[in-house]
mmCIF file of C-alpha atoms and ligand atoms in Angstrom:
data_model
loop_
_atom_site.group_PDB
_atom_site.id
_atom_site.type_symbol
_atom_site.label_atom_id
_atom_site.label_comp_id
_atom_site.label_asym_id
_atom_site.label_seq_id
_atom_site.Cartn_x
_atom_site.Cartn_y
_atom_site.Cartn_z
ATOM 1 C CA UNK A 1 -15.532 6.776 -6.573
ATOM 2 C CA UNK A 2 -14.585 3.361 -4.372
ATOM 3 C CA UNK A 3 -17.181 1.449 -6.641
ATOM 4 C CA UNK A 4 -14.894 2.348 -9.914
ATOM 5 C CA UNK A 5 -11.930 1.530 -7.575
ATOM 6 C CA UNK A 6 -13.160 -1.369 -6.753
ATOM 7 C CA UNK A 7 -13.734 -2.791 -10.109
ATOM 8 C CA UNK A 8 -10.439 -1.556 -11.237
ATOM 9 C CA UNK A 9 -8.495 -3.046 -8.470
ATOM 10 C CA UNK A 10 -10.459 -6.501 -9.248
ATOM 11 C CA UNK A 11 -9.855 -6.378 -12.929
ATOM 12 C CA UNK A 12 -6.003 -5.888 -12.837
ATOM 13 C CA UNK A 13 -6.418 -9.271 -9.729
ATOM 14 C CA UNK A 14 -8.303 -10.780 -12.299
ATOM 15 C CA UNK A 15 -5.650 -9.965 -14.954
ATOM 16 C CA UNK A 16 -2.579 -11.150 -12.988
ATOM 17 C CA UNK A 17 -4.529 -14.539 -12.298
ATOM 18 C CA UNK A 18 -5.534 -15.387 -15.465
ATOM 19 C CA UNK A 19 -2.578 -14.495 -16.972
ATOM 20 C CA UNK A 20 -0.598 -17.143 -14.544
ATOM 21 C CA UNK A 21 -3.457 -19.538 -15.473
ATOM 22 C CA UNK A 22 -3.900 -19.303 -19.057
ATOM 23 C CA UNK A 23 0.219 -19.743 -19.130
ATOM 24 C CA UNK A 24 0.275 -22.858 -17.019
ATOM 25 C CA UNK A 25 -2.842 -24.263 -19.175
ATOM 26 C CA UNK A 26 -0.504 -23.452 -22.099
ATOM 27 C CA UNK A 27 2.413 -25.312 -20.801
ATOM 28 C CA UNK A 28 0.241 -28.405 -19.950
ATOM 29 C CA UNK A 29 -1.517 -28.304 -22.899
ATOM 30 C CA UNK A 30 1.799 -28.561 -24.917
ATOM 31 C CA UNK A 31 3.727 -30.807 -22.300
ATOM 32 C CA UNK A 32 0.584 -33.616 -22.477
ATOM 33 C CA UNK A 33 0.000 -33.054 -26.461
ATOM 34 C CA UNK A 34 3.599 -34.214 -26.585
ATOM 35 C CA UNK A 35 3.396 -36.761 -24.450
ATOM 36 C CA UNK A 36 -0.041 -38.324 -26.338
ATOM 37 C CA UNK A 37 1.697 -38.205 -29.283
ATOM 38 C CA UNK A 38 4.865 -39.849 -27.774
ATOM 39 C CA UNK A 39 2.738 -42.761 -26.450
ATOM 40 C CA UNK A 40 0.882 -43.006 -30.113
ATOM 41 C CA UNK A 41 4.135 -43.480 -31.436
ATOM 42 C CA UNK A 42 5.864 -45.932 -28.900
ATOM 43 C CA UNK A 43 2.915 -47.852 -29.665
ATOM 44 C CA UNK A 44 3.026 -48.084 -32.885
ATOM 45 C CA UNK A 45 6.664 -49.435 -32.811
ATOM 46 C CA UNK A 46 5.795 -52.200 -30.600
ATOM 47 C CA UNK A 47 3.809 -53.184 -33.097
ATOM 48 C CA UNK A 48 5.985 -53.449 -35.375
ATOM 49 C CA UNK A 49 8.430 -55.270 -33.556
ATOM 50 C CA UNK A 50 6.338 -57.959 -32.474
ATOM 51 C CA UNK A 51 4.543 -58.735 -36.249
ATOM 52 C CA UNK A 52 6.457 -61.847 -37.531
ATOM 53 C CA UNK A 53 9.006 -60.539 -40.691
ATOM 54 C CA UNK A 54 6.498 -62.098 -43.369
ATOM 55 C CA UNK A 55 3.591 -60.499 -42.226
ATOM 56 C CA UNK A 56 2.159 -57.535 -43.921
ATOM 57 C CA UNK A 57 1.466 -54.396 -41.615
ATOM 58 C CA UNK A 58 -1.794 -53.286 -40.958
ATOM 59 C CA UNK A 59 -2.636 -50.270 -42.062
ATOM 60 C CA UNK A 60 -1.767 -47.289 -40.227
ATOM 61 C CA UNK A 61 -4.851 -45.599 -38.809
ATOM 62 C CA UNK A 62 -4.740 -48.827 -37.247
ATOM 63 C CA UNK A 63 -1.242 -48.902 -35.801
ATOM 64 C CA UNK A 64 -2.086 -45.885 -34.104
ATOM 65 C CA UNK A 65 -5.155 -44.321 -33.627
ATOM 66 C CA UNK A 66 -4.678 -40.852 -35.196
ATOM 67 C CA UNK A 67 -8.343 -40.082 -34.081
ATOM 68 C CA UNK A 68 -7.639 -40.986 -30.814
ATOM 69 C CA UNK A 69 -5.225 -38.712 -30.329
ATOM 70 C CA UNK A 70 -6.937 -35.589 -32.035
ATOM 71 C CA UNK A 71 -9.717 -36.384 -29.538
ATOM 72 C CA UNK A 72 -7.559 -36.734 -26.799
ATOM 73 C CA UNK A 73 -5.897 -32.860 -27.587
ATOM 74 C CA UNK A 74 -9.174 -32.113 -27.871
ATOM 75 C CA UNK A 75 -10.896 -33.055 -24.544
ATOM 76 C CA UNK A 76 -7.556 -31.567 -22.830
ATOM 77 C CA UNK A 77 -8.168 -27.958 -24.722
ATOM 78 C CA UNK A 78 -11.885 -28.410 -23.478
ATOM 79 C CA UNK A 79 -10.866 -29.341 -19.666
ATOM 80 C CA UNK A 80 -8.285 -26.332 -19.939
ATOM 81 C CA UNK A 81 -11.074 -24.353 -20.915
ATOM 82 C CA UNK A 82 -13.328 -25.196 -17.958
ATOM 83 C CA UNK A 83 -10.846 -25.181 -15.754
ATOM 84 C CA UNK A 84 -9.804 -21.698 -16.927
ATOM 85 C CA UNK A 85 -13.362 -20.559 -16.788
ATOM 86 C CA UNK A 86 -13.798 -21.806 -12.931
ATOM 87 C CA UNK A 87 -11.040 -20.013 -12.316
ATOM 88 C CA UNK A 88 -12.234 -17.016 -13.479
ATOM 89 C CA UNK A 89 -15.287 -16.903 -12.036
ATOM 90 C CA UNK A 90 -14.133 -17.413 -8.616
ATOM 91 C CA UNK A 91 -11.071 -15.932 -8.681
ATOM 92 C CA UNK A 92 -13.451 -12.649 -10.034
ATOM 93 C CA UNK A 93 -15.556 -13.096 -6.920
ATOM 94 C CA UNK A 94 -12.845 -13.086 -4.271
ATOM 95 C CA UNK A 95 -10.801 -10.854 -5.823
ATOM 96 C CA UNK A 96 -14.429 -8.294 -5.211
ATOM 97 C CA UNK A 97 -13.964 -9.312 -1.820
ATOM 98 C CA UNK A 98 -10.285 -8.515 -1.547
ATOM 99 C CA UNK A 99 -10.391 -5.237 -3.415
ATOM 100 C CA UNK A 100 -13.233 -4.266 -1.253
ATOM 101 C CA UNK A 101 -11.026 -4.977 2.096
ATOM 102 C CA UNK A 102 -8.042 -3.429 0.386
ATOM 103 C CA UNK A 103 -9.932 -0.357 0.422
ATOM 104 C CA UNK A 104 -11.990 -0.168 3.028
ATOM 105 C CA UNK A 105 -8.916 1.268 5.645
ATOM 106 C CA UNK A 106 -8.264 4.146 2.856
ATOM 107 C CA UNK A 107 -12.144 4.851 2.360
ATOM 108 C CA UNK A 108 -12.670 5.159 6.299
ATOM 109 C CA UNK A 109 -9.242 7.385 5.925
ATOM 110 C CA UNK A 110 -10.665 9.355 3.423
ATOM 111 C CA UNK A 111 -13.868 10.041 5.591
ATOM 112 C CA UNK A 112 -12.499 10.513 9.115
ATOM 113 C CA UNK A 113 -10.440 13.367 6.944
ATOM 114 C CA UNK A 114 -13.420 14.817 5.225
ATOM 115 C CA UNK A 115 -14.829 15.165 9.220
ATOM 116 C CA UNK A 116 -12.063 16.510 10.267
ATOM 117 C CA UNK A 117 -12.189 18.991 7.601
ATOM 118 C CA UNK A 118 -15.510 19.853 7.542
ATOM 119 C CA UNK A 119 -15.490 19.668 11.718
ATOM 120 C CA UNK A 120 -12.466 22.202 11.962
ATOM 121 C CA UNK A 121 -14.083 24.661 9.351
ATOM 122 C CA UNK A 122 -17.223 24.783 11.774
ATOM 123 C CA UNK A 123 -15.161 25.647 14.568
ATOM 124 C CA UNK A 124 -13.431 28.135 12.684
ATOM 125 C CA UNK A 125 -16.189 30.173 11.450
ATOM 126 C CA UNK A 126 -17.837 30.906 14.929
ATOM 127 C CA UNK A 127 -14.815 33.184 16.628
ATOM 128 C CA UNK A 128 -14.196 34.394 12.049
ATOM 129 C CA UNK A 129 -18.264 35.387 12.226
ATOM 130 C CA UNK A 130 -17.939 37.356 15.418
ATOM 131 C CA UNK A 131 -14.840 39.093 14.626
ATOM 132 C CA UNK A 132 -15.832 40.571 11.206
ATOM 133 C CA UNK A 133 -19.226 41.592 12.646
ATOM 134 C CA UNK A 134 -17.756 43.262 15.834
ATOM 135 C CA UNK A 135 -15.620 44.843 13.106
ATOM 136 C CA UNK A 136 -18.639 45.961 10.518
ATOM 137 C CA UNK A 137 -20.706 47.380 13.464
ATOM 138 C CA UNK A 138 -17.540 49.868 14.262
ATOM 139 C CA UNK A 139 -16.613 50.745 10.986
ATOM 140 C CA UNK A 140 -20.262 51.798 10.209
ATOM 141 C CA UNK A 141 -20.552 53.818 13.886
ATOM 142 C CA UNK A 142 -20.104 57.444 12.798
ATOM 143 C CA UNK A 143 -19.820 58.559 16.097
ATOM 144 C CA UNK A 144 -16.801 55.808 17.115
ATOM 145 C CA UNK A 145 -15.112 57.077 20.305
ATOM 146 C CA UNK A 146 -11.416 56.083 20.620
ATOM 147 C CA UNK A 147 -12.205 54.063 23.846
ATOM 148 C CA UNK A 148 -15.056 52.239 21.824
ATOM 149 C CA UNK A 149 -12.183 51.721 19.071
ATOM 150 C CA UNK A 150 -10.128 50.449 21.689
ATOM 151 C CA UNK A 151 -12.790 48.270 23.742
ATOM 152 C CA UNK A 152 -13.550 46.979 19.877
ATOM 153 C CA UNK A 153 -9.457 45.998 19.264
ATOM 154 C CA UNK A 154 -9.512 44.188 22.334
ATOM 155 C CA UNK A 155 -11.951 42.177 22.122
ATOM 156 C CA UNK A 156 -11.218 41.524 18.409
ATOM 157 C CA UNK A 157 -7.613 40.620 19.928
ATOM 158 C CA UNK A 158 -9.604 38.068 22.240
ATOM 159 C CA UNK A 159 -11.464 36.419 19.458
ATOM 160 C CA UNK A 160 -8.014 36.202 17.752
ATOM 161 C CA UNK A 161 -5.854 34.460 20.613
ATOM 162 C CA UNK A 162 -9.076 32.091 20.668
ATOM 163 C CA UNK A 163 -8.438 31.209 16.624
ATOM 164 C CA UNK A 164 -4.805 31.247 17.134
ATOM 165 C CA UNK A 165 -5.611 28.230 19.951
ATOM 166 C CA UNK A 166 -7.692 26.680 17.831
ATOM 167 C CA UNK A 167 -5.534 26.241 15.148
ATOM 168 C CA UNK A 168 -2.463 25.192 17.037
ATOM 169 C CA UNK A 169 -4.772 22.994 18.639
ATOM 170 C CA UNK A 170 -5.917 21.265 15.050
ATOM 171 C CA UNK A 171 -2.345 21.554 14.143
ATOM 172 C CA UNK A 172 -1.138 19.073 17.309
ATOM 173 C CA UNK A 173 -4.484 16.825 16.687
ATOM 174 C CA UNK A 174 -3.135 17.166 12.947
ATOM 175 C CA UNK A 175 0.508 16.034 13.828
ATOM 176 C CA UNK A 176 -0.482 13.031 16.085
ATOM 177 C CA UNK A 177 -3.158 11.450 13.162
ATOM 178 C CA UNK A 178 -0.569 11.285 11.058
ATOM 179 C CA UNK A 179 -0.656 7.745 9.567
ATOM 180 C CA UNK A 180 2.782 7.402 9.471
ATOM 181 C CA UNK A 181 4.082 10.079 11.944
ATOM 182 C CA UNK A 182 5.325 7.472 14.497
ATOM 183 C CA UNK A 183 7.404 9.898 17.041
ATOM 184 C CA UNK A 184 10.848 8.358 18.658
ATOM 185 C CA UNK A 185 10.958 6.545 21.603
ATOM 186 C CA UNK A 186 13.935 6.538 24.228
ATOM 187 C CA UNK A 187 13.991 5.880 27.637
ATOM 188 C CA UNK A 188 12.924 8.669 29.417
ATOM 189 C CA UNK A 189 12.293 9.561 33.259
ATOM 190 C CA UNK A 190 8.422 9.746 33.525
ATOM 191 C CA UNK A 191 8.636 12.064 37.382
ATOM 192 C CA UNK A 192 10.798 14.192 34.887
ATOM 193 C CA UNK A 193 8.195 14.871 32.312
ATOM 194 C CA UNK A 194 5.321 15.229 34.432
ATOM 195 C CA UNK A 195 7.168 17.609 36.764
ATOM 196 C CA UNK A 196 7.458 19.210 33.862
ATOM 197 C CA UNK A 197 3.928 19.670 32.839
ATOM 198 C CA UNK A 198 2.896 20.171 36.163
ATOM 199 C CA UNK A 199 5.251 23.982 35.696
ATOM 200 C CA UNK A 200 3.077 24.636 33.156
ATOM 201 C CA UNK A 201 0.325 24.199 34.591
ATOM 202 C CA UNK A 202 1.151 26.087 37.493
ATOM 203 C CA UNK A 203 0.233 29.831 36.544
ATOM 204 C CA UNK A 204 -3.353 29.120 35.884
ATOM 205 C CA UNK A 205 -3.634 26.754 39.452
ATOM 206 C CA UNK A 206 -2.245 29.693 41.220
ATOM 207 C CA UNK A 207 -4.572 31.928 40.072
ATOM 208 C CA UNK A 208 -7.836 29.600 40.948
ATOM 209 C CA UNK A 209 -6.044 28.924 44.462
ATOM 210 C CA UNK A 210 -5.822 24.828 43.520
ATOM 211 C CA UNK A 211 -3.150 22.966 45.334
ATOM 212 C CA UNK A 212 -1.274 20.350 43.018
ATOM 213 C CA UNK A 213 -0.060 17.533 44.485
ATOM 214 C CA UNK A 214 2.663 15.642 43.126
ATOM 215 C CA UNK A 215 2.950 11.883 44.184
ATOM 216 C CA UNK A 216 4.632 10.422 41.144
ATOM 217 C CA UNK A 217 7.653 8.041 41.960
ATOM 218 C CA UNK A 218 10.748 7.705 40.099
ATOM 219 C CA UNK A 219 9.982 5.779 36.846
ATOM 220 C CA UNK A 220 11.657 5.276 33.890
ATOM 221 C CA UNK A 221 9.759 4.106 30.709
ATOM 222 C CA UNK A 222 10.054 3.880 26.851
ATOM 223 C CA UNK A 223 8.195 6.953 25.171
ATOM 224 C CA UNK A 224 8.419 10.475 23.645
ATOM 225 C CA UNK A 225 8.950 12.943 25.855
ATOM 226 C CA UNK A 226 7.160 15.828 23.959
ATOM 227 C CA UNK A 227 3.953 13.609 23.477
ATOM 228 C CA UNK A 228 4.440 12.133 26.912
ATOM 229 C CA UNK A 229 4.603 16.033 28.109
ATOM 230 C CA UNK A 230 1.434 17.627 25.781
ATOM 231 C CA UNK A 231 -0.546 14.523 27.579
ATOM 232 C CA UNK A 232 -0.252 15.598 30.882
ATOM 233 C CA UNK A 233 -0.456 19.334 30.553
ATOM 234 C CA UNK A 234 -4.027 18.510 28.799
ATOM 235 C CA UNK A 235 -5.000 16.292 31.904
ATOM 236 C CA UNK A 236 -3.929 18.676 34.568
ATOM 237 C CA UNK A 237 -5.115 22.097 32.561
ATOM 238 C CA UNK A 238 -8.503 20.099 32.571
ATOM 239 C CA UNK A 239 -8.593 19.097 36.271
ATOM 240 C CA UNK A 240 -7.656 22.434 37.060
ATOM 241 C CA UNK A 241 -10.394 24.367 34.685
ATOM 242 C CA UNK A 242 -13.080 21.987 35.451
ATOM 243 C CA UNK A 243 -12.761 22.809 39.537
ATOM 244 C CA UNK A 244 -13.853 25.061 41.363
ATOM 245 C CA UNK A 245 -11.342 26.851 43.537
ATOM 246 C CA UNK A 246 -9.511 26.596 46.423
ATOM 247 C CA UNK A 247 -9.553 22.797 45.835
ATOM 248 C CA UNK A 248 -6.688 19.814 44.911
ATOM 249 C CA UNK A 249 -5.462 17.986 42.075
ATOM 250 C CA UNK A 250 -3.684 14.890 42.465
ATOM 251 C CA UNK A 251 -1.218 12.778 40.407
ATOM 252 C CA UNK A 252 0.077 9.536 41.177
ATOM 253 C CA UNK A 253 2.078 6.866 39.446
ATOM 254 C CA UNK A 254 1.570 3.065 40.104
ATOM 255 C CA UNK A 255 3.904 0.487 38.288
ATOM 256 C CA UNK A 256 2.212 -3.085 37.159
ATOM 257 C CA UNK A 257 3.456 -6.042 35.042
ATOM 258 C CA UNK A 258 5.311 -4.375 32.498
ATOM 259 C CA UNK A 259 2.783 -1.330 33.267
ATOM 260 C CA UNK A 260 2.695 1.884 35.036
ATOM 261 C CA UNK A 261 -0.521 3.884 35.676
ATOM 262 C CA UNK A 262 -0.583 7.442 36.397
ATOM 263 C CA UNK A 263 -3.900 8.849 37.586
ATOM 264 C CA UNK A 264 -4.758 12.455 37.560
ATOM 265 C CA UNK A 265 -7.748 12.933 40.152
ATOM 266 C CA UNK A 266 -9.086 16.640 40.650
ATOM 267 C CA UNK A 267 -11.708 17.700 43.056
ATOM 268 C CA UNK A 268 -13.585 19.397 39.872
ATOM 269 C CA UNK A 269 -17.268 19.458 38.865
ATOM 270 C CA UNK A 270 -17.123 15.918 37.466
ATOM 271 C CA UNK A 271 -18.949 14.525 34.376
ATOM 272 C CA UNK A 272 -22.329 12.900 33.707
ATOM 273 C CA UNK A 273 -22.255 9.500 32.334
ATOM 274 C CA UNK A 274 -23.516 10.321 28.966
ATOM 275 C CA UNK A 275 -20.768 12.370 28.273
ATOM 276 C CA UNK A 276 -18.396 9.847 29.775
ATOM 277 C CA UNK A 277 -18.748 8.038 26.194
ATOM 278 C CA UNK A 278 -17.884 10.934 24.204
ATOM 279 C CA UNK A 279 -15.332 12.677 26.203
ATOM 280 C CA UNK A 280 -12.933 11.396 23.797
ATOM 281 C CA UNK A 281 -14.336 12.763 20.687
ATOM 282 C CA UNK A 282 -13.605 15.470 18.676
ATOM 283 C CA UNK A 283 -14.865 18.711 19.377
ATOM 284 C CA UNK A 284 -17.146 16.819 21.891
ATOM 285 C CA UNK A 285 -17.785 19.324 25.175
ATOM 286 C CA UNK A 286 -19.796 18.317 28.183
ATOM 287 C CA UNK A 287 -22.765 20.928 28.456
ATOM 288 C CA UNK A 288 -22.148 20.984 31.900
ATOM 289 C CA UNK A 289 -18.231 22.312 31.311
ATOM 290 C CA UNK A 290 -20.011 25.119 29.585
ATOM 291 C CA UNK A 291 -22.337 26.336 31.795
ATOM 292 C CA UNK A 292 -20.948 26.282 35.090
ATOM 293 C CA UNK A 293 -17.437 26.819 34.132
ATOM 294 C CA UNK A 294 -17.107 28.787 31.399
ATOM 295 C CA UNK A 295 -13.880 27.443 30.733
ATOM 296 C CA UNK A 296 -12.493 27.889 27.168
ATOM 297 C CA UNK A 297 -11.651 25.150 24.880
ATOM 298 C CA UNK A 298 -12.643 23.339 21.647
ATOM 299 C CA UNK A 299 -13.081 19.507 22.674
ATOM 300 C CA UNK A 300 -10.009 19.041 21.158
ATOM 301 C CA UNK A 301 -7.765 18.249 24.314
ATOM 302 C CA UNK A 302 -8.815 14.732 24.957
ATOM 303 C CA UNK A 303 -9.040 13.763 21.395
ATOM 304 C CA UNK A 304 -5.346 14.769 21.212
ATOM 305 C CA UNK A 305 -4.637 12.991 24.682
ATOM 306 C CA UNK A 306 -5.933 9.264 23.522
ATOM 307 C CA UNK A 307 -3.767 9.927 20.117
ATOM 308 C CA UNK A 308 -0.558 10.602 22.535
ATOM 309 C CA UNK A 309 -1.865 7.256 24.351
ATOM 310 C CA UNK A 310 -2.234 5.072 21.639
ATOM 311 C CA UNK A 311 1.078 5.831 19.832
ATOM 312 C CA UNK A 312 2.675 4.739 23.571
ATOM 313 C CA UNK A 313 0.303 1.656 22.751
ATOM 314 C CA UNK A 314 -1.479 2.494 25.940
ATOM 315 C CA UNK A 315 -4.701 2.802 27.410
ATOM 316 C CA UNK A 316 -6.594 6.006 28.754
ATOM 317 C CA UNK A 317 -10.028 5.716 30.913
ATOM 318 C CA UNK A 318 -12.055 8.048 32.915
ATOM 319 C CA UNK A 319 -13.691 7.510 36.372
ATOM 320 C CA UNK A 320 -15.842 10.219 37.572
ATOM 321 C CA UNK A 321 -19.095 11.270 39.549
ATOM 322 C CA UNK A 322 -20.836 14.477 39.013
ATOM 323 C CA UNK A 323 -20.113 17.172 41.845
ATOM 324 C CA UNK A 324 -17.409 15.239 43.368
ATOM 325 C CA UNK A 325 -14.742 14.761 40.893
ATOM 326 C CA UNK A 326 -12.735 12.621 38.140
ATOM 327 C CA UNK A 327 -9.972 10.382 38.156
ATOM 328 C CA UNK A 328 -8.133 10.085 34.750
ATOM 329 C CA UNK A 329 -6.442 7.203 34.504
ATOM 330 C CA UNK A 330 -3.184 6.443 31.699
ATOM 331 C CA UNK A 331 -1.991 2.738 31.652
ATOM 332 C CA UNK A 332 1.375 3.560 29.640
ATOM 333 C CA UNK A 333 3.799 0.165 28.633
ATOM 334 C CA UNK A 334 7.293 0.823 30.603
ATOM 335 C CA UNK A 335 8.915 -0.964 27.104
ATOM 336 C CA UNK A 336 7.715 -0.217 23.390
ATOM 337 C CA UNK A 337 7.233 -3.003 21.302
ATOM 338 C CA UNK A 338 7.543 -1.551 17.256
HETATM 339 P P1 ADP B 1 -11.902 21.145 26.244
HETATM 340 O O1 ADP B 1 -11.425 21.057 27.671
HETATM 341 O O2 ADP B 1 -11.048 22.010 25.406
HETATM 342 O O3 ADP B 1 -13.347 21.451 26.147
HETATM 343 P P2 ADP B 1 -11.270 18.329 26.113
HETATM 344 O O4 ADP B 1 -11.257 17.418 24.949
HETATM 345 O O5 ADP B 1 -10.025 18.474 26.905
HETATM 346 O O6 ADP B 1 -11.769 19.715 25.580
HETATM 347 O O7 ADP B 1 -12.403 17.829 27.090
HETATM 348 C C1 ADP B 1 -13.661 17.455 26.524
HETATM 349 C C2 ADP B 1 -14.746 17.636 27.568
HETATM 350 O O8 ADP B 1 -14.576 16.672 28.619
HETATM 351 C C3 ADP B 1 -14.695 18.971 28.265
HETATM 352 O O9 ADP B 1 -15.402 19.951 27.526
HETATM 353 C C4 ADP B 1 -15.381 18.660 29.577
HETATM 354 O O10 ADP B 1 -16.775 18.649 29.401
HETATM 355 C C5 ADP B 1 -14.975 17.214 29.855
HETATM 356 N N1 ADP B 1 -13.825 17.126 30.789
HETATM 357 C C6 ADP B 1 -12.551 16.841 30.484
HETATM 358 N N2 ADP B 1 -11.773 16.769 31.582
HETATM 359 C C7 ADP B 1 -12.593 17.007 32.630
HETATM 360 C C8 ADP B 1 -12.402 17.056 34.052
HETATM 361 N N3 ADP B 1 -11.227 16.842 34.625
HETATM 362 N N4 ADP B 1 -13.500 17.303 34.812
HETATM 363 C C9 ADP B 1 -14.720 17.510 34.268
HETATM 364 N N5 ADP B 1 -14.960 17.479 32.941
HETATM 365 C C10 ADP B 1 -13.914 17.219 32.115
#
């Protein structure tokens, strides 16, 4: 499909070249003809003027070389020509080149959808497959008890709160890859935001016993506060399910040239360094978060998290050792730049 593109989008390149070439070859060819012929005849009246009054004229293919000037128009029409041809051919070339670069951003658009398609229908189908067959093996039970029924609904209800995630999970990933879905900035109080993700948080710390403390100073900065707000909820809802409990979560804020770095550091189970390069992928989950935690998710949170970051046009980098703990770290500018 981009090969056909491609030589479309260099043909009509091609077109709009030649067409400003062969026009400009037009406009020289008649502008010199004119001129040639101009000269012939200025020539020919000098002639004239100098020849004594007795004297006959010469004949007039030899006043002015008629020849000549045919020849002349016609070694112009065949530099035009060559010209016109170079042209072509390298104007053809590059313009290959071009088109290709022109559409390499939409191809790699095109295909990062396709994944993200293709990755989110894979997701989907695990918690859809074990739903309808939970379903199947009831319906065909003759002997179904109401509290089998019920033990069936709920965990049929379980499955579904897991696809309703999911998809509002795809949905925010969705909303933050838009190309063009630049959010608006305002100056906002960044202790504010985080104090607020840090109450939403708080039900599921309570329950695992894990102590968050808040050591954020008072910090204003350019950003959105709802993306600014989904960011750290992710980062403290993962420091809290990836630790064990009883332990402590920590968030700080630290303000550099024209920077401010807030660190989220948990106590937690920590991750190995192979997965420290893929963290940050979609639908990428640590094996380890899986078998000693059991902790729900789709590998969707930190994919989310570095879109947040790089519409702030920030940075976002992980430190962490296995059995010890991690230290997310989010270098946000205080002033946007758009
Ligand atoms: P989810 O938590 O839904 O699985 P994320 O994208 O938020 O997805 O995280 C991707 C993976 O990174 C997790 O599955 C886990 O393996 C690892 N991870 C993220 N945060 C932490 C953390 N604070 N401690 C240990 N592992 C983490």
């Amino acid at each position: 499909m981009f090969t056909r593109a491609r030589f479309t989008l260099t043909a009509w390149y091609l077109l709009i070249i030649m067409f400003v070439s062969i026009s400009f070859s037009i406009v020289i060819y008649t502008v010199l003809s004119h001129e040639v012929e101009r000269f012939a005849r200025s020539q020919k009246f000098r002639i004239e003027r100098r020849l004594p009054d007795n004297q006959l004229l010469p004949a007039p293919s030899l006043l002015v070389d008629s020849d000549l000037v045919s020849e002349t128009k016609h070694r112009l029409i065949y530099m035009l020509v060559v010209i016109n041809s170079v042209i072509f051919i390298v104007s053809g070339g590059l313009g290959y080149i071009l088109a290709g670069r022109t559409l390499q951003p939409i191809a790699e658009m095109l295909d990062e959808q396709h994944r993200f398609v293709s990755d989110s229908s894979h997701e989907l189908r695990t918690p859809l497959t074990s739903l309808k067959s939970t379903m199947e093996v009831a319906l065909r039970d003759k002997q179904l008890t109401l509290g089998t029924a019920k033990t069936v609904l709920r965990e049929s209800v379980e499955d579904v709160n897991k696809l309703q995630s999911l998809s509002d999970e795809l949905l925010q990933l969705a909303q933050y890859e838009k190309p063009n879905g630049q959010a608006t900035m305002k100056l906002i109080s960044l202790n504010t935001v985080i104090t607020k993700a840090i109450q939403s948080v708080m039900p599921l710390a309570k329950q695992k016993e894990i102590q968050i403390k808040d050591m954020t100073k008072q910090i204003e900065i350019e950003g959105n506060k709802y993306g600014l707000n989904d960011l750290f909820v992710i980062l403290l809802d993962n420091a809290i399910k990836y630790s064990p409990g009883k332990k402590s979560v920590a968030i700080r804020t630290r303000k550099t040239d024209g920077n401010v770095d807030i660190s989220i550091e948990d106590e937690g189970i920590g991750i190995d360094e192979h997965d420290l390069l893929h963290i940050f992928d979609r639908f990428y989950r640590a094996n380890t978060a899986r078998s000693k935690t059991q902790a729900s998710g789709y590998g969707l949170g930190l994919a989310i998290a570095k879109k947040i970051v790089d519409m702030h046009h920030g940075a976002i980098s992980v430190k962490s050792k296995p059995h010890k703990g991690s230290i997310f770290t989010v270098t946000l500018p205080v002033k946007q730049f758009s």
